Tab-separated table of C-alpha atoms in Angstrom:
chain	number	residue	atom	x	y	z
Z	696	MET	CA	53.626	136.136	99.961
Z	697	HIS	CA	56.513	137.798	98.166
Z	698	PHE	CA	56.257	139.214	94.664
Z	699	LEU	CA	59.116	140.322	92.478
Z	700	PRO	CA	58.553	143.759	90.888
Z	701	ARG	CA	58.701	143.742	87.122
Z	702	PRO	CA	61.839	145.917	86.754
Z	703	ALA	CA	63.844	143.768	89.155
Z	704	LEU	CA	62.767	140.624	87.372
Z	705	ALA	CA	63.348	141.765	83.810
Z	706	ALA	CA	67.033	140.882	83.599
Z	707	ALA	CA	66.560	137.468	85.180
Z	708	VAL	CA	63.644	136.608	82.907
Z	709	ALA	CA	65.513	137.771	79.815
Z	710	ALA	CA	68.531	135.684	80.731
Z	711	ALA	CA	66.482	132.579	81.417
Z	712	CYS	CA	64.426	132.937	78.223
Z	713	ALA	CA	67.509	133.596	76.107
Z	714	LEU	CA	69.166	130.469	77.422
Z	715	ALA	CA	66.049	128.421	76.795
Z	716	ALA	CA	65.788	129.698	73.234
Z	717	CYS	CA	69.353	128.750	72.338
Z	718	GLY	CA	69.199	125.291	73.818
Z	719	GLY	CA	70.047	125.646	77.481
Z	720	GLY	CA	70.580	122.422	79.332
Z	721	SER	CA	74.034	123.312	80.596
Z	722	GLU	CA	74.864	123.420	84.266
Z	723	ASN	CA	75.288	127.190	84.007
Z	724	SER	CA	71.905	127.754	82.314
Z	725	GLU	CA	70.127	125.672	84.936
Z	726	THR	CA	71.782	127.794	87.638
Z	727	VAL	CA	70.500	130.984	86.007
Z	728	ARG	CA	66.987	129.585	85.814
Z	729	GLU	CA	67.115	128.471	89.431
Z	730	THR	CA	68.262	131.955	90.458
Z	731	ALA	CA	65.446	133.640	88.523
Z	732	ALA	CA	62.844	131.243	89.925
Z	733	ALA	CA	64.043	131.565	93.505
Z	734	ALA	CA	63.853	135.368	93.412
Z	735	GLY	CA	60.072	135.474	93.814
Z	736	VAL	CA	59.608	132.687	96.329
Z	737	VAL	CA	56.021	132.247	97.512
Z	738	ASP	CA	55.175	131.310	101.083
Z	739	SER	CA	53.464	127.954	101.496
Z	740	THR	CA	49.824	128.338	102.559
Z	741	ALA	CA	46.744	126.138	102.770
Z	742	THR	CA	45.541	127.512	99.444
Z	743	ARG	CA	48.942	127.661	97.787
Z	744	PRO	CA	51.107	124.711	98.923
Z	745	GLN	CA	54.811	124.779	98.093
Z	746	LEU	CA	57.040	121.716	97.923
Z	747	SER	CA	60.199	121.735	99.994
Z	748	LEU	CA	63.535	121.026	98.310
Z	749	ALA	CA	63.412	117.477	99.658
Z	750	GLU	CA	59.885	116.929	98.337
Z	751	ALA	CA	60.687	118.514	94.971
Z	752	ALA	CA	63.538	116.025	94.480
Z	753	HIS	CA	60.879	113.359	93.934
Z	754	TYR	CA	59.132	115.356	91.195
Z	755	THR	CA	61.654	115.860	88.415
Z	756	VAL	CA	61.436	115.399	84.655
Z	757	GLY	CA	63.175	112.054	84.991
Z	758	ARG	CA	60.747	110.822	87.652
Z	759	TYR	CA	57.699	111.799	85.614
Z	760	LEU	CA	58.882	110.058	82.459
Z	761	ALA	CA	60.497	106.940	83.935
Z	762	GLN	CA	57.473	104.636	83.765
Z	763	ALA	CA	54.396	103.821	81.696
Z	764	GLY	CA	52.027	101.009	80.804
Z	765	SER	CA	49.441	99.261	82.950
Z	766	LEU	CA	48.714	100.629	86.418
Z	767	GLY	CA	47.428	97.326	87.756
Z	768	LEU	CA	45.393	97.178	90.932
Z	769	ASP	CA	47.555	99.531	92.977
Z	770	GLY	CA	49.813	101.359	90.517
Z	771	SER	CA	52.728	98.984	91.021
Z	772	SER	CA	52.495	97.274	87.625
Z	773	LEU	CA	53.962	100.115	85.573
Z	774	THR	CA	56.952	99.285	83.411
Z	775	VAL	CA	59.960	101.311	84.575
Z	776	ASP	CA	62.111	101.911	81.496
Z	777	GLY	CA	63.780	105.181	82.535
Z	778	TRP	CA	62.787	106.842	79.284
Z	779	THR	CA	64.728	110.032	78.604
Z	780	PRO	CA	63.123	112.098	75.829
Z	781	PRO	CA	65.612	112.534	72.986
Z	782	GLN	CA	66.346	115.730	71.154
Z	783	VAL	CA	64.354	115.697	67.931
Z	784	GLY	CA	67.508	116.755	66.121
Z	785	GLU	CA	68.629	119.348	63.590
Z	786	VAL	CA	66.099	119.320	60.776
Z	787	GLU	CA	68.621	120.266	58.099
Z	788	ARG	CA	70.295	116.926	58.706
Z	789	PHE	CA	67.136	114.922	58.071
Z	790	THR	CA	66.475	113.087	54.829
Z	791	PRO	CA	62.709	113.156	54.339
Z	792	THR	CA	60.942	109.922	53.596
Z	793	PHE	CA	57.936	111.894	52.405
Z	794	VAL	CA	57.399	115.574	51.574
Z	795	VAL	CA	54.041	117.308	52.014
Z	796	ALA	CA	53.443	120.318	49.772
Z	797	ALA	CA	50.073	121.807	48.888
Z	798	ASP	CA	51.352	122.900	45.469
Z	799	GLY	CA	52.136	119.343	44.394
Z	800	SER	CA	55.920	119.687	44.571
Z	801	GLY	CA	56.254	116.961	47.206
Z	802	THR	CA	55.281	113.330	47.442
Z	803	HIS	CA	51.872	114.186	48.937
Z	804	THR	CA	49.587	117.226	48.992
Z	805	THR	CA	48.103	116.485	52.425
Z	806	LEU	CA	49.642	115.470	55.726
Z	807	GLN	CA	47.129	112.661	56.180
Z	808	ALA	CA	48.164	111.088	52.877
Z	809	ALA	CA	51.802	111.102	53.977
Z	810	LEU	CA	50.904	109.545	57.329
Z	811	ASP	CA	48.878	106.877	55.562
Z	812	ALA	CA	51.984	105.973	53.562
Z	813	VAL	CA	53.959	105.194	56.729
Z	814	PRO	CA	53.845	101.460	57.496
Z	815	ALA	CA	52.301	100.125	60.678
Z	816	ALA	CA	54.496	99.670	63.743
Z	817	THR	CA	54.029	95.921	63.361
Z	818	GLN	CA	55.610	96.094	59.906
Z	819	SER	CA	58.534	98.463	60.478
Z	820	GLY	CA	60.629	99.769	63.354
Z	821	SER	CA	62.451	102.341	61.240
Z	822	ARG	CA	61.830	106.036	61.780
Z	823	HIS	CA	60.083	107.788	58.913
Z	824	TYR	CA	60.632	111.524	58.345
Z	825	ILE	CA	57.838	113.717	56.992
Z	826	LEU	CA	58.831	117.226	55.885
Z	827	VAL	CA	55.924	119.650	55.582
Z	828	LYS	CA	56.612	122.624	53.346
Z	829	PRO	CA	55.371	126.089	54.390
Z	830	GLY	CA	51.646	126.623	54.116
Z	831	SER	CA	48.305	126.177	55.811
Z	832	TYR	CA	46.877	122.663	55.622
Z	833	ARG	CA	43.182	122.531	56.499
Z	834	GLU	CA	42.541	118.897	57.299
Z	835	VAL	CA	41.707	116.491	60.094
Z	836	VAL	CA	44.708	114.305	60.895
Z	837	CYS	CA	45.099	110.923	62.610
Z	838	ALA	CA	48.288	108.900	63.116
Z	839	SER	CA	47.454	105.557	64.687
Z	840	GLY	CA	49.643	102.513	65.227
Z	841	LYS	CA	52.342	103.741	62.868
Z	842	ALA	CA	56.088	103.112	62.787
Z	843	PRO	CA	58.116	105.876	64.480
Z	844	ILE	CA	57.515	109.221	62.761
Z	845	THR	CA	59.286	112.575	62.842
Z	846	LEU	CA	57.026	115.318	61.516
Z	847	TYR	CA	58.818	118.597	60.890
Z	848	GLY	CA	58.998	121.930	59.167
Z	849	ALA	CA	62.267	123.335	57.875
Z	850	GLY	CA	61.911	126.787	59.469
Z	851	ASP	CA	59.826	128.689	61.994
Z	852	ALA	CA	56.877	126.843	63.505
Z	853	ALA	CA	54.488	129.543	62.252
Z	854	GLU	CA	55.331	128.680	58.635
Z	855	VAL	CA	53.588	125.290	58.796
Z	856	VAL	CA	50.004	125.281	60.092
Z	857	VAL	CA	47.801	122.202	60.326
Z	858	VAL	CA	44.308	123.388	61.212
Z	859	ALA	CA	40.697	122.266	61.399
Z	860	GLY	CA	37.632	123.832	62.970
Z	861	HIS	CA	35.443	121.146	64.538
Z	862	TYR	CA	34.012	121.419	68.052
Z	863	ASN	CA	32.152	119.349	70.635
Z	864	GLY	CA	28.587	120.488	69.920
Z	865	GLU	CA	28.960	120.597	66.143
Z	866	ALA	CA	26.346	118.439	64.433
Z	867	LYS	CA	27.309	115.529	62.213
Z	868	ALA	CA	25.354	112.661	60.725
Z	869	VAL	CA	25.207	109.439	62.717
Z	870	GLY	CA	27.476	107.000	60.896
Z	871	THR	CA	29.816	109.774	59.771
Z	872	PRO	CA	33.201	109.644	61.546
Z	873	ALA	CA	34.725	112.555	63.425
Z	874	ASN	CA	38.527	112.380	63.795
Z	875	PRO	CA	39.488	108.892	62.478
Z	876	CYS	CA	41.453	108.212	65.664
Z	877	ASN	CA	38.249	108.804	67.654
Z	878	PRO	CA	35.497	108.468	65.044
Z	879	SER	CA	32.447	108.778	67.357
Z	880	VAL	CA	30.410	107.146	64.587
Z	881	THR	CA	27.267	106.616	66.691
Z	882	SER	CA	27.147	110.228	67.867
Z	883	ALA	CA	25.213	113.041	66.243
Z	884	THR	CA	27.879	115.553	67.303
Z	885	TYR	CA	31.664	115.585	67.095
Z	886	GLY	CA	32.250	115.447	70.848
Z	887	THR	CA	35.439	116.677	72.487
Z	888	SER	CA	37.741	113.855	71.355
Z	889	GLY	CA	36.207	113.811	67.885
Z	890	SER	CA	36.864	117.536	67.460
Z	891	ALA	CA	40.657	117.123	67.413
Z	892	SER	CA	42.436	118.673	64.450
Z	893	VAL	CA	45.420	116.351	64.941
Z	894	ALA	CA	45.378	113.088	66.900
Z	895	ILE	CA	48.551	111.133	67.628
Z	896	TYR	CA	47.789	107.546	68.634
Z	897	SER	CA	51.224	106.216	67.644
Z	898	ASP	CA	54.188	105.596	69.934
Z	899	ASP	CA	57.591	107.302	69.472
Z	900	PHE	CA	56.134	110.165	67.453
Z	901	HIS	CA	58.251	113.327	67.221
Z	902	ALA	CA	57.253	116.761	65.917
Z	903	LYS	CA	59.275	119.932	65.420
Z	904	ASN	CA	58.734	123.383	63.910
Z	905	VAL	CA	54.997	123.048	63.230
Z	906	THR	CA	51.742	124.683	64.369
Z	907	ILE	CA	48.642	122.657	65.204
Z	908	ALA	CA	45.441	124.660	65.539
Z	909	ASN	CA	41.692	124.532	66.016
Z	910	ASP	CA	39.988	127.738	64.918
Z	911	ALA	CA	36.365	126.747	65.620
Z	912	MET	CA	35.884	129.646	68.038
Z	913	LYS	CA	37.884	132.269	66.152
Z	914	ASN	CA	34.826	134.467	65.534
Z	915	VAL	CA	33.550	134.458	69.124
Z	916	VAL	CA	34.288	137.787	70.833
Z	917	HIS	CA	33.609	138.208	74.557
Z	918	GLY	CA	30.826	135.642	74.582
Z	919	VAL	CA	29.123	136.703	71.358
Z	920	GLY	CA	29.145	134.863	68.034
Z	921	TYR	CA	29.144	131.178	68.982
Z	922	PRO	CA	28.451	128.697	66.169
Z	923	ALA	CA	25.393	126.418	66.351
Z	924	GLY	CA	25.605	123.839	69.149
Z	925	ALA	CA	28.011	125.845	71.303
Z	926	ASN	CA	27.694	128.558	73.928
Z	927	GLY	CA	29.527	129.869	76.948
Z	928	SER	CA	28.667	126.869	79.105
Z	929	SER	CA	28.720	123.867	76.755
Z	930	GLY	CA	29.637	122.582	73.329
Z	931	ALA	CA	32.590	124.901	72.693
Z	932	GLN	CA	35.361	122.396	73.445
Z	933	ALA	CA	37.565	122.331	70.354
Z	934	VAL	CA	40.779	120.294	70.514
Z	935	ALA	CA	43.791	121.225	68.406
Z	936	LEU	CA	46.144	118.387	69.432
Z	937	MET	CA	45.140	115.108	71.069
Z	938	THR	CA	47.758	112.549	72.102
Z	939	GLN	CA	47.371	108.940	73.165
Z	940	GLY	CA	50.665	107.356	72.160
Z	941	ASP	CA	53.652	106.812	74.447
Z	942	ARG	CA	57.119	108.388	74.342
Z	943	LEU	CA	55.969	111.404	72.330
Z	944	VAL	CA	58.236	114.418	71.847
Z	945	PHE	CA	57.106	117.863	70.675
Z	946	GLU	CA	59.807	120.470	70.171
Z	947	ASN	CA	59.202	124.063	69.030
Z	948	VAL	CA	55.570	123.197	68.389
Z	949	ARG	CA	52.704	125.682	68.699
Z	950	VAL	CA	49.274	124.456	69.828
Z	951	LEU	CA	46.552	127.044	69.221
Z	952	GLY	CA	42.941	127.000	70.339
Z	953	HIS	CA	40.551	128.209	73.006
Z	954	GLN	CA	38.803	125.675	75.248
Z	955	ASP	CA	40.536	122.261	75.452
Z	956	SER	CA	43.366	123.124	73.040
Z	957	LEU	CA	45.671	120.259	74.107
Z	958	TYR	CA	44.287	116.899	75.224
Z	959	VAL	CA	46.890	114.516	76.668
Z	960	LYS	CA	45.075	111.232	77.137
Z	961	THR	CA	45.676	107.481	77.407
Z	962	ALA	CA	44.057	104.417	75.888
Z	963	ASN	CA	42.041	103.835	79.075
Z	964	THR	CA	41.973	104.775	82.748
Z	965	ALA	CA	44.266	101.866	83.686
Z	966	THR	CA	47.085	102.943	81.342
Z	967	VAL	CA	49.856	105.540	81.590
Z	968	SER	CA	51.221	107.193	78.436
Z	969	ARG	CA	53.882	109.913	78.254
Z	970	ALA	CA	54.283	113.109	76.236
Z	971	TYR	CA	57.147	115.596	76.489
Z	972	PHE	CA	56.946	119.192	75.251
Z	973	ARG	CA	60.174	121.153	74.915
Z	974	LYS	CA	60.387	124.867	74.045
Z	975	SER	CA	56.827	124.843	72.792
Z	976	TYR	CA	53.848	127.183	73.011
Z	977	VAL	CA	50.264	126.396	74.032
Z	978	GLU	CA	47.451	128.941	74.108
Z	979	GLY	CA	43.798	128.907	75.056
Z	980	ASP	CA	41.308	129.861	77.752
Z	981	VAL	CA	39.292	127.145	79.585
Z	982	ASP	CA	41.024	123.898	80.666
Z	983	PHE	CA	43.237	124.244	77.629
Z	984	ILE	CA	45.783	121.661	78.751
Z	985	PHE	CA	43.951	118.643	80.117
Z	986	GLY	CA	43.771	114.870	80.345
Z	987	ARG	CA	44.926	111.817	82.287
Z	988	GLY	CA	48.218	111.291	80.451
Z	989	THR	CA	51.609	112.000	81.991
Z	990	ALA	CA	52.896	115.196	80.400
Z	991	VAL	CA	56.019	117.300	80.964
Z	992	PHE	CA	56.289	120.881	79.717
Z	993	ASP	CA	59.921	121.975	79.765
Z	994	ARG	CA	60.824	125.579	78.861
Z	995	CYS	CA	57.407	126.212	77.326
Z	996	GLU	CA	55.112	129.229	77.197
Z	997	ILE	CA	51.538	128.721	78.370
Z	998	ARG	CA	49.462	131.699	77.241
Z	999	TYR	CA	45.965	132.640	78.347
Z	1000	LEU	CA	43.635	134.290	75.818
Z	1001	SER	CA	40.861	136.619	76.995
Z	1002	THR	CA	39.217	137.273	73.621
Z	1003	ARG	CA	36.467	134.582	73.612
Z	1004	LEU	CA	35.072	134.862	77.133
Z	1005	PRO	CA	33.126	137.776	78.666
Z	1006	VAL	CA	35.428	140.494	80.008
Z	1007	GLY	CA	36.715	139.595	83.462
Z	1008	GLN	CA	35.381	136.033	83.517
Z	1009	SER	CA	37.491	133.829	85.762
Z	1010	THR	CA	38.479	130.363	84.627
Z	1011	ALA	CA	41.165	127.686	85.018
Z	1012	MET	CA	43.871	126.905	82.481
Z	1013	LEU	CA	45.051	123.398	83.423
Z	1014	ALA	CA	42.827	120.382	84.119
Z	1015	PRO	CA	44.536	117.032	84.749
Z	1016	SER	CA	42.447	113.902	85.321
Z	1017	THR	CA	45.285	111.705	86.558
Z	1018	SER	CA	44.414	108.304	87.985
Z	1019	PRO	CA	44.770	108.215	91.800
Z	1020	LEU	CA	47.121	105.244	91.206
Z	1021	ASN	CA	49.477	107.351	89.082
Z	1022	ARG	CA	51.888	109.489	91.114
Z	1023	TYR	CA	52.854	111.637	88.133
Z	1024	GLY	CA	50.396	113.660	86.069
Z	1025	MET	CA	51.503	117.035	84.683
Z	1026	LEU	CA	54.769	118.866	85.300
Z	1027	PHE	CA	55.570	122.409	84.173
Z	1028	ILE	CA	59.223	123.289	84.674
Z	1029	HIS	CA	61.346	126.285	83.579
Z	1030	SER	CA	58.259	127.576	81.783
Z	1031	SER	CA	56.325	130.839	81.659
Z	1032	PHE	CA	52.622	131.536	82.111
Z	1033	SER	CA	51.613	134.636	80.173
Z	1034	ALA	CA	48.377	136.329	79.099
Z	1035	ASP	CA	47.156	138.738	76.455
Z	1036	GLU	CA	46.635	142.422	77.228
Z	1037	GLY	CA	42.903	142.049	77.828
Z	1038	THR	CA	43.337	139.727	80.811
Z	1039	LEU	CA	42.674	141.323	84.184
Z	1040	PRO	CA	45.315	140.909	86.920
Z	1041	GLY	CA	44.607	138.117	89.390
Z	1042	SER	CA	41.586	136.862	87.460
Z	1043	ILE	CA	42.707	133.428	86.240
Z	1044	HIS	CA	43.306	130.175	88.098
Z	1045	LEU	CA	46.292	128.023	87.274
Z	1046	GLY	CA	44.214	124.887	87.318
Z	1047	ARG	CA	41.515	122.604	88.612
Z	1048	ALA	CA	41.032	118.866	88.712
Z	1049	TRP	CA	39.061	117.279	85.921
Z	1050	ASP	CA	36.984	114.687	87.756
Z	1051	GLU	CA	36.597	112.694	84.567
Z	1052	GLY	CA	33.449	110.576	84.515
Z	1053	VAL	CA	32.216	111.870	87.862
Z	1054	ASN	CA	28.687	113.162	88.316
Z	1055	SER	CA	26.623	113.829	91.411
Z	1056	THR	CA	23.895	111.273	90.707
Z	1057	THR	CA	25.074	108.032	89.094
Z	1058	ASN	CA	28.838	108.211	89.694
Z	1059	PRO	CA	29.775	110.396	92.677
Z	1060	TYR	CA	33.380	111.183	93.548
Z	1061	VAL	CA	35.105	108.450	95.600
Z	1062	PRO	CA	38.522	109.305	97.126
Z	1063	GLY	CA	41.214	106.908	95.971
Z	1064	VAL	CA	39.042	105.591	93.153
Z	1065	SER	CA	37.918	108.594	91.104
Z	1066	PRO	CA	40.423	110.592	89.045
Z	1067	ASN	CA	42.455	113.007	91.170
Z	1068	GLY	CA	44.607	115.140	88.898
Z	1069	GLN	CA	48.291	115.542	89.804
Z	1070	LEU	CA	49.974	118.794	88.822
Z	1071	LEU	CA	53.204	120.561	89.745
Z	1072	VAL	CA	54.392	123.955	88.494
Z	1073	ARG	CA	58.010	124.501	89.461
Z	1074	ASN	CA	60.882	126.859	88.674
Z	1075	SER	CA	58.611	128.814	86.357
Z	1076	ILE	CA	57.417	132.391	85.834
Z	1077	LEU	CA	53.789	133.137	86.677
Z	1078	GLY	CA	52.229	136.222	85.136
Z	1079	ALA	CA	50.151	138.787	87.015
Z	1080	HIS	CA	46.953	137.256	85.616
Z	1081	ILE	CA	47.292	134.280	87.989
Z	1082	GLN	CA	45.134	134.426	91.112
Z	1083	PRO	CA	47.783	135.153	93.798
Z	1084	VAL	CA	46.101	133.827	96.956
Z	1085	ALA	CA	44.279	130.756	95.647
Z	1086	PRO	CA	45.620	129.738	92.211
Z	1087	TRP	CA	43.773	126.396	92.333
Z	1088	THR	CA	39.983	126.160	92.178
Z	1089	ALA	CA	37.139	123.655	92.576
Z	1090	SER	CA	37.116	120.620	90.291
Z	1091	THR	CA	34.894	120.139	87.275
Z	1092	SER	CA	32.433	118.228	89.508
Z	1093	ARG	CA	32.383	121.206	91.924
Z	1094	ARG	CA	34.522	119.328	94.476
Z	1095	PRO	CA	36.100	122.070	96.604
Z	1096	TRP	CA	39.849	122.375	96.286
Z	1097	SER	CA	41.936	121.556	99.338
Z	1098	ALA	CA	45.592	120.781	99.914
Z	1099	GLU	CA	44.554	117.475	101.492
Z	1100	GLY	CA	42.110	116.406	98.794
Z	1101	ASN	CA	44.088	117.478	95.714
Z	1102	ARG	CA	47.568	116.845	94.351
Z	1103	PHE	CA	48.467	120.336	93.123
Z	1104	ALA	CA	51.568	122.208	94.243
Z	1105	GLU	CA	54.276	124.694	93.309
Z	1106	HIS	CA	58.010	124.938	93.883
Z	1107	ARG	CA	60.225	128.015	93.575
Z	1108	ASN	CA	58.187	129.929	91.036
Z	1109	THR	CA	58.667	133.584	90.202
Z	1110	VAL	CA	55.467	135.594	90.596
Z	1111	LEU	CA	54.998	138.815	88.617
Z	1112	ALA	CA	53.284	141.662	90.438
Z	1113	PRO	CA	50.363	143.464	88.748
């Protein structure tokens, strides 16, 4: 295995990141990124499989996003529409349909009120633009079945924060809804899906220059200080952003949380929905990007946080639950995997499969039937916190990882030495 020393890599990383920040996309910028990624090539091993150039040609952004809909009996029923995610656009050129401002200077004081004012998709095909003025908006948000929406801030993503603080094990009264998109009315707790600060269950939704956060675990420090109903082994899942719509685009969006920060899901196990993240930032600790949806992360930063968990605790960051009938789950391309200063070198796994719905007694894992997450990290920069020999680990049902039994791989990543 070959690692690129930090000094030798610095110039290449800086060039690639600078190009990504100013738009990139040109033939020249792609060449620079390819050069930086190729510099720290990793040998293919049984615990760290690498795709060949020929294999990688079948796992591109275009291939991941080209199809959606019903999987059918064998995965052949998907609708191939060749969707190419559009640029969200220059926000200064937008004319807002609605303006959200906490001080009353807009059309609405809450984001949910503005979303409620957007007509249903069955009533309008026009795109509606919602400008959110700077501020922190503490509310639970659901956009479901709406006409196309572009949600945006006018400046830096940190200036607009939509935040709530619900979590899986948090008690609620039976009959009281959690997130309206996933109300969990019959449950006495919020549950993972019900904990979402923002849920997007509408197709063709775009977001730019905003932060979406869940701060339920903000006061937990190295395993101490959990709220009621949560601890280090259960109940602490707290979703910031949950998506279920198709053809979603998030650009310069920050997703902040700890466990289960970003949940990319679908309406059911027989459906494929797509979400595309461009030049965005996601942070967390355990399984903080997860779900069965098809998701592409292009020129994003994926940052591990060590503050909540006991010092030195090992965990996995990514947890896809892709249907075995779906060839394309999660793709990370031209992205960087970073960590805070408290993270020990080589202590964190890139990912594990979420064997959604599987348990050892009533529903054991069945190859070809049970979820088998698909995940590719390619042409990206992996920080020194990533486990260098075996970056993938056993699934959530304790199914041992193997190159034959899982669909995880890498291609031409740059690996930072400790």
